[in-house]
Amino acid sequence: MNLILLGPPGAGKGTQAQRLMAHYGIPQLSTGEMLRAAVAEGSDLGKQAKSIMEAGDLVPDGLMIQLISQRIGREDCANGFILDGFPRTTAQAEALDAMLAERELQLDKVIAISVDEEALIERISGRFSCTDCGTGYHDSFKPPAVEGVCDECGGKNFERRKDDNRETVQARLQTYHQQTAPIIPYYDADGRLARVDGMAEIRAVGDAVLALL
Ligand code: ADP
Ligand code: ADP
Ligand code: ZN
């Protein structure tokens, strides 16, 4: 199963990817996570990406295409993958089709999750995650069952993303509308696109996604 989760920042891509990953046993490939790891590591890619991410802009296509091309070639992707945060531009979407064709692979579905702008800002403002296992949470919408303790791993350390602040969020939303939303018609044209109402509760959105697959 090869899937893309598409949608603006805060739509719930990562949240739904975690459920799909557990359901199908295929990895979530989050380019945002990969870039944050590169920044933390201080690699060349991380050095190039850091200020771009802090400004809410996009890292250059060439770097992202190379990153994802290497990643889908790894063994854990043999049964499929869930792309979260890639492609984000028409150039990335075209490059993805080329790299899949080269490997004789196809996309099963591109799932576009739509959420109102106000709700996106609310979701991003309350987002945090477990430092130890990466599980995502929200102050109001998905708090851990026991305050301060991760449901999945029992860890007690949590973090918030540096770019999840009001100003950067506005820039990221603008970037989404200008550069990423135009790829929706690209996938709609050949019937690969499916739309899901992301305004529903987490569980209901997940049920709707699974019903499509
Ligand atoms: P969100 O989940 O809020 O949409 P991500 O974690 O996917 O955010 O991405 C964080 C940042 O990393 C983006 O704002 C952008 O700067 C960079 N980034 C992630 N994926 C890509 C990509 N495919 N192309 C270019 N930049 C990317
Ligand atoms: P994305 O990966 O698209 O940027 P996330 O999956 O990180 O988005 O979700 C953003 C925030 O909103 C997280 O704190 C998450 O717990 C919360 N969230 C995700 N889906 C929903 C939903 N359907 N209803 C309410 N909150 C949600
Ligand atoms: Zn954890």
Short mmCIF file of C-alpha atoms and ligand atoms in Angstrom, two decimals:
data_model
loop_
_atom_site.label_atom_id
_atom_site.label_comp_id
_atom_site.label_asym_id
_atom_site.label_seq_id
_atom_site.Cartn_x
_atom_site.Cartn_y
_atom_site.Cartn_z
CA MET A 1 0.00 0.00 0.00
CA ASN A 2 1.58 3.28 -1.14
CA LEU A 3 -0.22 6.33 0.21
CA ILE A 4 0.10 10.08 0.38
CA LEU A 5 -1.49 12.12 3.15
CA LEU A 6 -1.98 15.63 1.85
CA GLY A 7 -3.19 18.68 3.71
CA PRO A 8 -2.23 21.96 5.34
CA PRO A 9 -0.06 22.10 8.46
CA GLY A 10 -2.07 20.87 11.44
CA ALA A 11 -4.65 18.99 9.35
CA GLY A 12 -3.88 15.70 11.09
CA LYS A 13 -1.55 14.00 8.60
CA GLY A 14 0.87 12.76 11.25
CA THR A 15 -1.96 11.68 13.55
CA GLN A 16 -3.64 9.61 10.83
CA ALA A 17 -0.30 8.28 9.59
CA GLN A 18 0.30 6.75 13.02
CA ARG A 19 -2.99 4.87 12.84
CA LEU A 20 -2.38 3.69 9.25
CA MET A 21 1.12 2.58 10.16
CA ALA A 22 -0.26 0.39 12.96
CA HIS A 23 -3.05 -0.89 10.70
CA TYR A 24 -0.98 -1.81 7.65
CA GLY A 25 2.45 -2.32 9.20
CA ILE A 26 4.09 0.09 6.75
CA PRO A 27 6.29 3.05 7.70
CA GLN A 28 5.32 6.71 7.89
CA LEU A 29 7.74 8.82 5.88
CA SER A 30 7.50 12.30 7.32
CA THR A 31 9.80 14.72 5.54
CA GLY A 32 9.27 17.23 8.36
CA GLU A 33 10.53 14.64 10.89
CA MET A 34 13.49 13.79 8.66
CA LEU A 35 14.41 17.44 8.39
CA ARG A 36 14.06 18.04 12.14
CA ALA A 37 16.36 15.06 12.74
CA ALA A 38 18.87 16.52 10.26
CA VAL A 39 18.73 19.89 12.03
CA ALA A 40 19.24 18.23 15.45
CA GLU A 41 22.16 16.25 14.04
CA GLY A 42 23.72 19.34 12.48
CA SER A 43 24.24 17.59 9.12
CA ASP A 44 24.75 19.57 5.89
CA LEU A 45 21.07 19.14 5.04
CA GLY A 46 20.12 20.30 8.54
CA LYS A 47 22.27 23.40 8.22
CA GLN A 48 20.61 24.28 4.93
CA ALA A 49 17.09 23.57 6.19
CA LYS A 50 17.13 25.23 9.62
CA SER A 51 16.45 28.87 8.77
CA ILE A 52 14.08 27.94 5.94
CA MET A 53 11.93 25.90 8.32
CA GLU A 54 11.97 28.64 10.94
CA ALA A 55 10.68 31.07 8.31
CA GLY A 56 7.89 28.70 7.24
CA ASP A 57 9.26 28.37 3.71
CA LEU A 58 9.98 25.20 1.73
CA VAL A 59 13.33 23.47 1.55
CA PRO A 60 14.48 23.30 -2.13
CA ASP A 61 12.86 20.59 -4.25
CA GLY A 62 16.17 18.99 -5.30
CA LEU A 63 17.14 18.26 -1.69
CA MET A 64 13.71 16.89 -0.80
CA ILE A 65 13.48 14.68 -3.88
CA GLN A 66 16.89 13.19 -3.15
CA LEU A 67 15.92 12.58 0.48
CA ILE A 68 12.68 10.78 -0.34
CA SER A 69 14.17 8.83 -3.22
CA GLN A 70 16.78 7.35 -0.87
CA ARG A 71 14.17 6.69 1.80
CA ILE A 72 11.68 4.73 -0.33
CA GLY A 73 14.53 2.52 -1.53
CA ARG A 74 15.07 1.16 1.97
CA GLU A 75 14.00 -2.32 2.94
CA ASP A 76 11.25 -1.30 5.37
CA CYS A 77 9.34 0.22 2.42
CA ALA A 78 9.15 -3.11 0.58
CA ASN A 79 5.43 -3.49 1.45
CA GLY A 80 4.59 0.15 1.04
CA PHE A 81 4.77 3.50 2.78
CA ILE A 82 2.75 6.47 3.95
CA LEU A 83 4.08 9.81 2.73
CA ASP A 84 3.38 12.62 5.19
CA GLY A 85 4.54 16.07 4.10
CA PHE A 86 5.78 15.04 0.65
CA PRO A 87 5.12 16.02 -2.12
CA ARG A 88 4.61 19.71 -1.36
CA THR A 89 5.13 21.20 -4.83
CA THR A 90 4.20 20.19 -8.38
CA ALA A 91 7.89 19.51 -9.08
CA GLN A 92 8.00 17.10 -6.13
CA ALA A 93 4.79 15.37 -7.28
CA GLU A 94 6.21 14.88 -10.78
CA ALA A 95 9.53 13.63 -9.43
CA LEU A 96 7.69 11.17 -7.19
CA ASP A 97 5.76 9.75 -10.14
CA ALA A 98 9.05 9.34 -12.01
CA MET A 99 10.77 7.56 -9.13
CA LEU A 100 7.79 5.26 -8.58
CA ALA A 101 7.62 4.40 -12.28
CA GLU A 102 11.32 3.56 -12.22
CA ARG A 103 10.67 1.08 -9.40
CA GLU A 104 7.47 -0.20 -11.03
CA LEU A 105 5.41 1.05 -8.12
CA GLN A 106 2.10 2.91 -8.04
CA LEU A 107 0.29 5.18 -5.67
CA ASP A 108 -2.81 3.52 -4.26
CA LYS A 109 -4.40 6.73 -2.99
CA VAL A 110 -3.72 10.36 -2.31
CA ILE A 111 -5.81 11.37 0.68
CA ALA A 112 -6.48 15.09 0.99
CA ILE A 113 -7.51 16.10 4.51
CA SER A 114 -9.36 19.42 4.67
CA VAL A 115 -9.66 21.54 7.82
CA ASP A 116 -10.81 25.15 8.38
CA GLU A 117 -8.07 27.74 8.83
CA GLU A 118 -9.14 28.68 12.40
CA ALA A 119 -9.10 25.04 13.47
CA LEU A 120 -5.64 24.57 11.94
CA ILE A 121 -4.24 27.37 14.06
CA GLU A 122 -5.89 25.96 17.18
CA ARG A 123 -4.51 22.50 16.43
CA ILE A 124 -1.00 23.73 15.80
CA SER A 125 -1.00 25.97 18.88
CA GLY A 126 -1.82 23.04 21.18
CA ARG A 127 0.38 20.43 19.53
CA PHE A 128 3.15 18.61 21.39
CA SER A 129 4.79 15.20 21.16
CA CYS A 130 6.63 12.60 23.23
CA THR A 131 10.37 13.18 23.03
CA ASP A 132 11.07 9.47 23.47
CA CYS A 133 8.72 7.83 20.93
CA GLY A 134 7.35 10.74 18.87
CA THR A 135 3.66 10.09 19.59
CA GLY A 136 1.65 13.24 18.90
CA TYR A 137 -0.69 14.92 21.39
CA HIS A 138 -2.83 18.04 21.78
CA ASP A 139 -3.51 20.11 24.92
CA SER A 140 -7.29 19.95 24.41
CA PHE A 141 -8.03 17.42 21.66
CA LYS A 142 -5.67 14.58 22.51
CA PRO A 143 -4.11 14.86 25.96
CA PRO A 144 -2.28 11.81 27.36
CA ALA A 145 -4.59 9.57 29.47
CA VAL A 146 -2.43 10.32 32.52
CA GLU A 147 -1.17 13.88 32.56
CA GLY A 148 2.56 14.09 31.90
CA VAL A 149 2.95 10.43 30.90
CA CYS A 150 3.09 9.16 27.30
CA ASP A 151 0.30 6.65 26.54
CA GLU A 152 2.54 4.65 24.23
CA CYS A 153 5.90 4.42 25.97
CA GLY A 154 5.43 5.75 29.52
CA GLY A 155 7.95 8.53 28.80
CA LYS A 156 7.68 11.79 30.70
CA ASN A 157 9.44 14.14 28.33
CA PHE A 158 7.47 16.13 25.81
CA GLU A 159 8.41 18.77 23.26
CA ARG A 160 6.85 21.49 21.13
CA ARG A 161 8.07 22.41 17.66
CA LYS A 162 9.90 25.68 17.27
CA ASP A 163 7.88 26.51 14.14
CA ASP A 164 4.52 25.95 15.88
CA ASN A 165 4.14 29.61 16.83
CA ARG A 166 1.55 32.03 15.51
CA GLU A 167 3.76 34.01 13.08
CA THR A 168 5.43 30.99 11.51
CA VAL A 169 2.07 29.23 11.25
CA GLN A 170 0.70 32.11 9.15
CA ALA A 171 3.72 31.85 6.85
CA ARG A 172 3.35 28.06 6.61
CA LEU A 173 -0.34 28.35 5.73
CA GLN A 174 0.46 30.87 3.02
CA THR A 175 3.18 28.59 1.67
CA TYR A 176 0.66 25.76 1.63
CA HIS A 177 -1.91 27.74 -0.35
CA GLN A 178 0.65 29.04 -2.84
CA GLN A 179 2.80 25.98 -3.43
CA THR A 180 1.13 22.82 -2.14
CA ALA A 181 -2.61 23.21 -2.79
CA PRO A 182 -1.95 23.35 -6.58
CA ILE A 183 -0.94 19.68 -6.53
CA ILE A 184 -4.48 18.64 -5.56
CA PRO A 185 -5.77 19.02 -9.16
CA TYR A 186 -2.67 17.14 -10.37
CA TYR A 187 -3.84 14.04 -8.49
CA ASP A 188 -7.54 14.69 -9.03
CA ALA A 189 -7.12 14.66 -12.81
CA ASP A 190 -6.28 10.95 -12.98
CA GLY A 191 -8.57 9.73 -10.21
CA ARG A 192 -5.95 9.10 -7.54
CA LEU A 193 -7.32 11.74 -5.17
CA ALA A 194 -9.78 11.09 -2.33
CA ARG A 195 -11.02 13.81 0.00
CA VAL A 196 -11.67 13.41 3.69
CA ASP A 197 -13.38 15.86 6.06
CA GLY A 198 -10.67 16.56 8.61
CA MET A 199 -12.97 18.57 10.89
CA ALA A 200 -14.38 15.44 12.52
CA GLU A 201 -12.88 13.83 15.62
CA ILE A 202 -9.56 12.01 15.28
CA ARG A 203 -11.16 8.56 15.43
CA ALA A 204 -13.87 9.43 12.88
CA VAL A 205 -11.35 10.89 10.43
CA GLY A 206 -9.32 7.67 10.73
CA ASP A 207 -12.41 5.55 10.10
CA ALA A 208 -13.19 7.60 6.98
CA VAL A 209 -9.63 7.15 5.71
CA LEU A 210 -9.69 3.39 6.26
CA ALA A 211 -13.07 3.16 4.53
CA LEU A 212 -11.46 4.60 1.39
CA LEU A 213 -8.69 2.00 1.24
P1 ADP B 1 3.35 20.14 9.13
O1 ADP B 1 3.15 18.75 9.63
O2 ADP B 1 2.97 21.15 10.15
O3 ADP B 1 2.72 20.36 7.79
P2 ADP B 1 6.05 19.32 8.52
O4 ADP B 1 6.56 18.68 9.76
O5 ADP B 1 5.55 18.44 7.44
O6 ADP B 1 4.92 20.37 8.93
O7 ADP B 1 7.16 20.28 7.90
C1 ADP B 1 7.87 21.22 8.67
C2 ADP B 1 8.71 22.08 7.74
O8 ADP B 1 9.68 21.27 7.07
C3 ADP B 1 7.95 22.79 6.62
O9 ADP B 1 7.39 24.02 7.04
C4 ADP B 1 9.05 22.97 5.56
O10 ADP B 1 9.90 24.07 5.89
C5 ADP B 1 9.87 21.71 5.72
N1 ADP B 1 9.42 20.63 4.82
C6 ADP B 1 8.84 19.44 5.19
N2 ADP B 1 8.55 18.69 4.11
C7 ADP B 1 8.95 19.40 3.03
C8 ADP B 1 8.90 19.17 1.63
N3 ADP B 1 8.36 18.05 1.10
N4 ADP B 1 9.41 20.13 0.82
C9 ADP B 1 9.94 21.26 1.31
N5 ADP B 1 10.00 21.56 2.61
C10 ADP B 1 9.52 20.63 3.48
P1 ADP B 2 -0.09 17.54 10.59
O1 ADP B 2 0.82 16.33 10.61
O2 ADP B 2 -1.03 17.53 9.43
O3 ADP B 2 0.66 18.83 10.70
P2 ADP B 2 -0.90 16.60 13.26
O4 ADP B 2 -1.30 15.19 13.00
O5 ADP B 2 0.39 16.86 13.93
O6 ADP B 2 -1.02 17.47 11.89
O7 ADP B 2 -2.11 17.28 14.09
C1 ADP B 2 -1.98 18.62 14.57
C2 ADP B 2 -2.54 18.68 16.01
O8 ADP B 2 -3.95 18.52 15.98
C3 ADP B 2 -2.01 17.60 16.94
O9 ADP B 2 -1.83 18.14 18.22
C4 ADP B 2 -3.11 16.53 16.94
O10 ADP B 2 -3.17 15.84 18.17
C5 ADP B 2 -4.36 17.36 16.71
N1 ADP B 2 -5.35 16.70 15.84
C6 ADP B 2 -5.14 15.89 14.78
N2 ADP B 2 -6.29 15.48 14.22
C7 ADP B 2 -7.29 16.09 14.93
C8 ADP B 2 -8.74 16.06 14.85
N3 ADP B 2 -9.36 15.36 13.91
N4 ADP B 2 -9.40 16.79 15.77
C9 ADP B 2 -8.77 17.51 16.72
N5 ADP B 2 -7.42 17.57 16.85
C10 ADP B 2 -6.68 16.85 15.96
ZN ZN B 3 6.23 8.11 24.13
#
